[in-house]
Short mmCIF file of C-alpha atoms in Angstrom, two decimals:
data_model
loop_
_atom_site.label_atom_id
_atom_site.label_comp_id
_atom_site.label_asym_id
_atom_site.label_seq_id
_atom_site.Cartn_x
_atom_site.Cartn_y
_atom_site.Cartn_z
CA MET A 1 102.25 106.57 100.20
CA ARG A 2 103.28 102.92 100.06
CA LEU A 3 105.83 102.41 97.30
CA GLY A 4 106.37 98.96 95.87
CA ILE A 5 109.21 97.95 93.57
CA ALA A 6 108.83 95.08 91.11
CA LEU A 7 112.20 93.56 90.19
CA GLY A 8 112.10 91.66 86.92
CA GLY A 9 113.88 88.56 85.66
CA GLY A 10 116.72 88.56 83.15
CA GLY A 11 119.63 86.55 84.51
CA ALA A 12 122.83 88.49 85.15
CA ARG A 13 121.26 91.65 83.72
CA GLY A 14 119.18 91.70 86.91
CA LEU A 15 122.29 92.63 88.89
CA ALA A 16 121.28 96.13 87.80
CA HIS A 17 118.63 95.92 90.54
CA ILE A 18 121.42 96.49 93.05
CA GLY A 19 122.27 99.80 91.42
CA VAL A 20 118.60 100.85 91.46
CA LEU A 21 118.31 100.07 95.17
CA LYS A 22 121.51 102.03 95.88
CA VAL A 23 120.01 105.10 94.22
CA PHE A 24 116.75 104.76 96.18
CA GLU A 25 118.77 104.72 99.40
CA LYS A 26 120.88 107.70 98.31
CA HIS A 27 117.78 109.82 97.68
CA GLY A 28 115.83 108.60 100.70
CA ILE A 29 113.07 106.91 98.68
CA PRO A 30 111.18 104.69 101.16
CA ILE A 31 110.35 101.19 99.90
CA SER A 32 107.40 99.47 101.57
CA GLN A 33 107.12 96.38 99.39
CA ILE A 34 109.31 94.32 97.03
CA SER A 35 108.16 91.70 94.54
CA GLY A 36 110.67 89.78 92.48
CA THR A 37 110.90 87.27 89.68
CA SER A 38 113.98 85.04 89.22
CA ILE A 39 117.09 87.25 89.71
CA GLY A 40 114.65 89.91 90.91
CA ALA A 41 113.50 87.55 93.67
CA PHE A 42 117.14 86.78 94.52
CA VAL A 43 118.09 90.45 94.91
CA GLY A 44 114.74 91.40 96.44
CA ALA A 45 114.93 88.74 99.15
CA LEU A 46 118.42 89.87 100.11
CA TYR A 47 117.34 93.50 100.28
CA ALA A 48 114.31 92.61 102.39
CA THR A 49 116.71 90.73 104.68
CA PHE A 50 119.47 93.36 105.01
CA LYS A 51 117.69 96.58 103.96
CA ASP A 52 121.12 97.70 102.79
CA ALA A 53 122.07 97.68 99.10
CA ALA A 54 125.81 97.65 99.87
CA ARG A 55 125.38 94.47 101.91
CA VAL A 56 123.38 92.91 99.09
CA GLU A 57 126.19 93.74 96.65
CA GLU A 58 128.84 92.32 98.99
CA PHE A 59 126.82 89.14 99.50
CA ILE A 60 126.40 88.59 95.76
CA TYR A 61 130.10 89.18 95.06
CA ASP A 62 130.86 86.42 97.59
CA PHE A 63 128.07 84.25 96.16
CA VAL A 64 129.48 84.25 92.62
CA ARG A 65 132.95 83.39 93.97
CA ASN A 66 131.55 80.28 95.64
CA ASP A 67 133.28 77.20 94.11
CA ALA A 68 129.91 75.60 93.32
CA PHE A 69 128.83 78.71 91.39
CA VAL A 70 132.18 79.06 89.62
CA ASP A 71 131.83 75.44 88.47
CA LEU A 72 128.75 76.47 86.46
CA ASN A 73 131.22 78.13 84.07
CA LEU A 74 128.72 80.71 82.82
CA ASP A 75 131.47 82.30 80.72
CA ALA A 76 130.91 79.48 78.23
CA PHE A 77 127.42 80.86 77.61
CA ASP A 78 128.38 84.54 77.56
CA PRO A 79 129.29 85.96 74.15
CA ASP A 80 131.59 88.93 74.55
CA PRO A 81 132.03 90.94 71.34
CA SER A 82 134.88 92.92 72.89
CA GLU A 83 136.92 89.77 73.49
CA ASP A 84 139.23 88.23 70.91
CA THR A 85 138.02 84.66 71.24
CA GLY A 86 140.17 83.01 68.61
CA TYR A 87 139.37 79.67 66.95
CA TRP A 88 140.32 77.31 69.78
CA ARG A 89 138.69 79.38 72.52
CA LEU A 90 135.49 79.58 70.47
CA LEU A 91 135.63 75.82 69.85
CA LEU A 92 136.03 75.14 73.59
CA LYS A 93 133.11 77.42 74.46
CA ASN A 94 130.87 75.65 71.94
CA ALA A 95 131.92 72.24 73.28
CA GLN A 96 131.14 73.28 76.86
CA ARG A 97 127.71 74.54 75.84
CA LYS A 98 126.89 71.32 73.98
CA ILE A 99 128.00 69.10 76.88
CA SER A 100 125.77 71.08 79.26
CA LEU A 101 122.79 70.98 76.88
CA PHE A 102 123.26 67.25 76.25
CA ARG A 103 122.44 66.52 79.90
CA THR A 104 118.87 67.74 79.38
CA TRP A 105 118.23 64.89 76.94
CA LYS A 106 118.94 62.30 79.61
CA TYR A 107 118.09 64.11 82.86
CA ARG A 108 115.40 66.54 83.98
CA SER A 109 117.94 69.36 84.37
CA MET A 110 121.59 70.24 83.82
CA LEU A 111 122.13 70.64 87.57
CA THR A 112 121.27 68.23 90.35
CA LYS A 113 119.45 69.19 93.53
CA ASN A 114 122.68 68.64 95.47
CA GLN A 115 124.49 71.11 93.21
CA VAL A 116 121.77 73.70 93.71
CA ASP A 117 121.84 73.19 97.48
CA GLU A 118 125.60 73.72 97.43
CA ILE A 119 125.29 76.89 95.34
CA PHE A 120 122.70 78.34 97.74
CA LYS A 121 124.25 77.02 100.96
CA ASP A 122 125.03 80.51 102.32
CA PHE A 123 121.79 82.16 101.24
CA PRO A 124 119.79 83.48 104.25
CA ASP A 125 117.46 80.77 105.50
CA ILE A 126 114.83 82.83 107.28
CA ASN A 127 111.07 83.11 107.01
CA PHE A 128 109.12 85.78 105.14
CA GLU A 129 107.59 86.87 108.42
CA ASP A 130 111.05 87.79 109.78
CA LEU A 131 112.04 90.10 106.91
CA GLN A 132 112.48 93.86 107.33
CA LEU A 133 110.23 94.58 104.31
CA ASP A 134 107.15 92.98 102.80
CA PHE A 135 108.48 90.65 100.10
CA ALA A 136 107.00 88.19 97.62
CA ALA A 137 108.69 85.93 95.08
CA VAL A 138 107.03 84.77 91.88
CA ALA A 139 107.36 81.23 90.51
CA THR A 140 105.51 79.31 87.81
CA ASP A 141 103.37 76.24 88.42
CA LEU A 142 104.48 73.77 85.73
CA LEU A 143 101.28 71.75 86.07
CA SER A 144 98.68 74.53 85.79
CA GLY A 145 100.85 77.10 84.03
CA ARG A 146 99.81 79.75 86.52
CA GLU A 147 101.85 82.41 88.28
CA THR A 148 102.46 81.37 91.89
CA VAL A 149 103.13 84.04 94.52
CA LEU A 150 105.37 82.80 97.33
CA CYS A 151 105.13 84.84 100.53
CA HIS A 152 105.10 82.33 103.40
CA GLY A 153 107.65 79.92 104.86
CA GLY A 154 111.37 80.08 104.08
CA ILE A 155 112.72 82.63 101.63
CA LYS A 156 115.58 80.41 100.43
CA GLN A 157 113.28 77.77 98.99
CA ALA A 158 111.08 80.47 97.46
CA VAL A 159 114.04 82.16 95.77
CA ILE A 160 115.34 78.85 94.42
CA ALA A 161 111.89 78.09 92.98
CA SER A 162 111.58 81.56 91.44
CA SER A 163 115.07 81.24 89.90
CA SER A 164 114.83 77.65 88.62
CA ILE A 165 115.39 78.07 84.90
CA PRO A 166 113.58 75.15 83.18
CA GLY A 167 116.02 72.48 82.05
CA VAL A 168 118.93 74.09 83.90
CA PHE A 169 117.78 73.90 87.53
CA PRO A 170 115.66 71.00 88.80
CA VAL A 171 112.01 71.83 89.37
CA VAL A 172 111.13 72.61 92.98
CA GLU A 173 108.50 70.36 94.52
CA MET A 174 106.47 72.39 97.01
CA MET A 175 102.86 73.39 97.68
CA ASP A 176 101.77 70.03 96.19
CA THR A 177 103.02 71.00 92.74
CA SER A 178 106.16 71.53 90.63
CA LEU A 179 107.53 75.06 90.43
CA CYS A 180 110.03 76.68 88.07
CA ASP A 181 111.30 80.13 87.12
CA GLY A 182 108.74 82.89 87.62
CA GLY A 183 109.79 84.53 84.37
CA VAL A 184 107.83 81.89 82.46
CA SER A 185 104.55 83.41 83.67
CA ASP A 186 105.30 86.89 85.07
CA LEU A 187 108.57 88.49 84.08
CA VAL A 188 108.03 91.77 85.98
CA PRO A 189 105.59 91.24 88.89
CA VAL A 190 103.96 94.69 88.89
CA TYR A 191 100.51 93.43 89.85
CA VAL A 192 101.93 91.35 92.69
CA SER A 193 103.26 94.55 94.29
CA ARG A 194 99.97 96.29 93.60
CA GLY A 195 98.02 93.43 95.11
CA ARG A 196 100.12 93.58 98.27
CA GLY A 197 99.12 97.16 98.98
CA ALA A 198 101.58 99.26 97.00
CA GLN A 199 99.95 102.54 95.98
CA ILE A 200 102.85 103.47 93.71
CA VAL A 201 104.69 100.75 91.79
CA VAL A 202 108.12 101.20 90.23
CA ALA A 203 109.02 98.39 87.83
CA VAL A 204 112.61 97.53 86.96
CA ASP A 205 112.68 95.85 83.55
CA VAL A 206 115.95 94.14 82.60
CA THR A 207 114.75 92.32 79.50
CA LYS A 208 116.48 93.13 76.24
CA SER A 209 115.00 95.83 74.03
CA LEU A 210 113.72 94.81 70.61
CA ASN A 211 115.57 97.83 69.22
CA GLU A 212 118.92 96.26 70.00
CA LYS A 213 120.70 94.82 66.96
CA GLU A 214 121.57 91.15 67.35
CA ASP A 215 123.63 88.69 65.34
CA LEU A 216 121.27 86.21 63.62
CA SER A 217 123.94 84.16 61.88
CA ASN A 218 122.93 80.75 63.29
CA GLY A 219 119.97 78.85 64.72
CA ILE A 220 120.94 79.28 68.37
CA LYS A 221 121.11 83.05 67.95
CA ILE A 222 117.75 83.06 66.18
CA ILE A 223 116.21 81.06 69.05
CA ASP A 224 117.69 83.58 71.49
CA ARG A 225 116.16 86.44 69.50
CA ALA A 226 112.79 84.67 69.55
CA GLN A 227 113.08 84.38 73.34
CA THR A 228 113.80 88.11 73.53
CA ILE A 229 110.62 88.83 71.56
CA LEU A 230 108.61 86.48 73.77
CA ALA A 231 109.94 88.15 76.94
CA TYR A 232 109.17 91.59 75.52
CA GLN A 233 105.59 90.68 74.63
CA LEU A 234 105.04 88.95 77.98
CA SER A 235 106.28 91.91 80.00
CA ARG A 236 104.62 94.69 77.98
CA GLU A 237 101.14 94.14 79.44
CA ARG A 238 102.47 93.85 82.99
CA LEU A 239 104.58 96.97 82.69
CA ALA A 240 101.52 98.94 81.65
CA GLY A 241 100.34 98.63 85.26
CA ALA A 242 103.44 100.34 86.69
CA ASP A 243 103.55 104.03 87.56
CA ILE A 244 107.21 104.27 86.56
CA VAL A 245 109.40 101.83 84.60
CA ILE A 246 113.18 101.85 85.01
CA ARG A 247 115.08 100.19 82.17
CA PRO A 248 118.83 99.74 82.75
CA SER A 249 120.80 99.43 79.51
CA SER A 250 121.24 95.79 78.48
CA VAL A 251 122.94 96.30 75.13
CA ARG A 252 126.26 94.72 76.12
CA PHE A 253 125.06 92.05 78.52
CA SER A 254 123.62 88.55 78.24
CA TRP A 255 121.81 86.51 80.89
CA ALA A 256 125.21 84.92 81.69
CA SER A 257 127.30 88.11 81.97
CA VAL A 258 128.09 87.71 85.66
CA ARG A 259 131.72 88.69 85.04
CA HIS A 260 130.46 92.17 84.10
CA MET A 261 128.78 92.70 87.46
CA PRO A 262 130.29 96.17 88.19
CA GLU A 263 129.18 97.55 84.82
CA ILE A 264 125.71 96.02 85.13
CA ILE A 265 125.23 97.52 88.61
CA GLU A 266 126.33 100.89 87.25
CA SER A 267 123.75 100.65 84.46
CA GLY A 268 121.12 100.32 87.20
CA VAL A 269 122.49 103.39 88.97
CA GLN A 270 122.36 105.50 85.80
CA ALA A 271 118.83 104.42 84.86
CA ALA A 272 117.48 104.97 88.38
CA GLU A 273 118.99 108.44 88.68
CA LYS A 274 117.00 109.52 85.62
CA ALA A 275 113.77 108.28 87.23
CA ILE A 276 114.28 109.88 90.66
CA PRO A 277 112.65 113.27 89.88
CA ASN A 278 109.41 111.60 88.74
CA ILE A 279 109.43 109.20 91.70
CA LYS A 280 109.85 112.08 94.16
CA LYS A 281 107.03 113.95 92.46
CA LEU A 282 104.68 110.97 92.79
CA MET A 283 105.72 110.44 96.41
CA GLY A 284 105.33 114.10 97.26
CA LEU A 285 108.95 114.34 98.43
#
């Protein structure tokens, strides 16, 4: 049986994909196909390159220590209820957010293409055809609004396109169109895996649950809640096509919680372990 795994988008919460892949390796679950959206494409491409979850984890730890990535200062966008922020720290965080957001009024994105190239400078620059596993990345065509499946050419450009958050990353001009984050059109690419020959599809959903209580004390937080609802509704139909859905806990983590990488990976491990008996049953293992 060909098993495909669809790795969903969700920013730093998608680091849980590493934990899921570790558990699959531990239990000898063979993966024949990987499809990924945004962070799911990032992790999926690395796994299809190395076929080793530990190497993927090591690469990403080095990636987030890259000076160009550190300069993004994602901590300014990551609310941490366990941290005593204090008035001045909170003021600084708000100022940093506003400065970043202000750039989108004047420019097409917060980051320049040169910044993105520097961030991704060490990402494997190989072709899809040279990967150890069948892999596809999902991006969104800004002109037609359609999901775009990327499965030819270089994986680096495909991953950048799939991960290009609108307004934050510059749009990627390729295939005679403008591409942005795949999460806009297909947050968990279940049907992409199915369409590429997977007989069993395991989806990893790292969107926030609507059952999670959130602070709605200001407009920004209300907008964030609305985005959570939109992501939930968008992914619900897609997830219905999966044989098994793995949902790592996202209660404590935001899209910018990169500093909590060990805990996020562990949440993937715990969620995957619970799903293993059903996966083995479907696979006849």
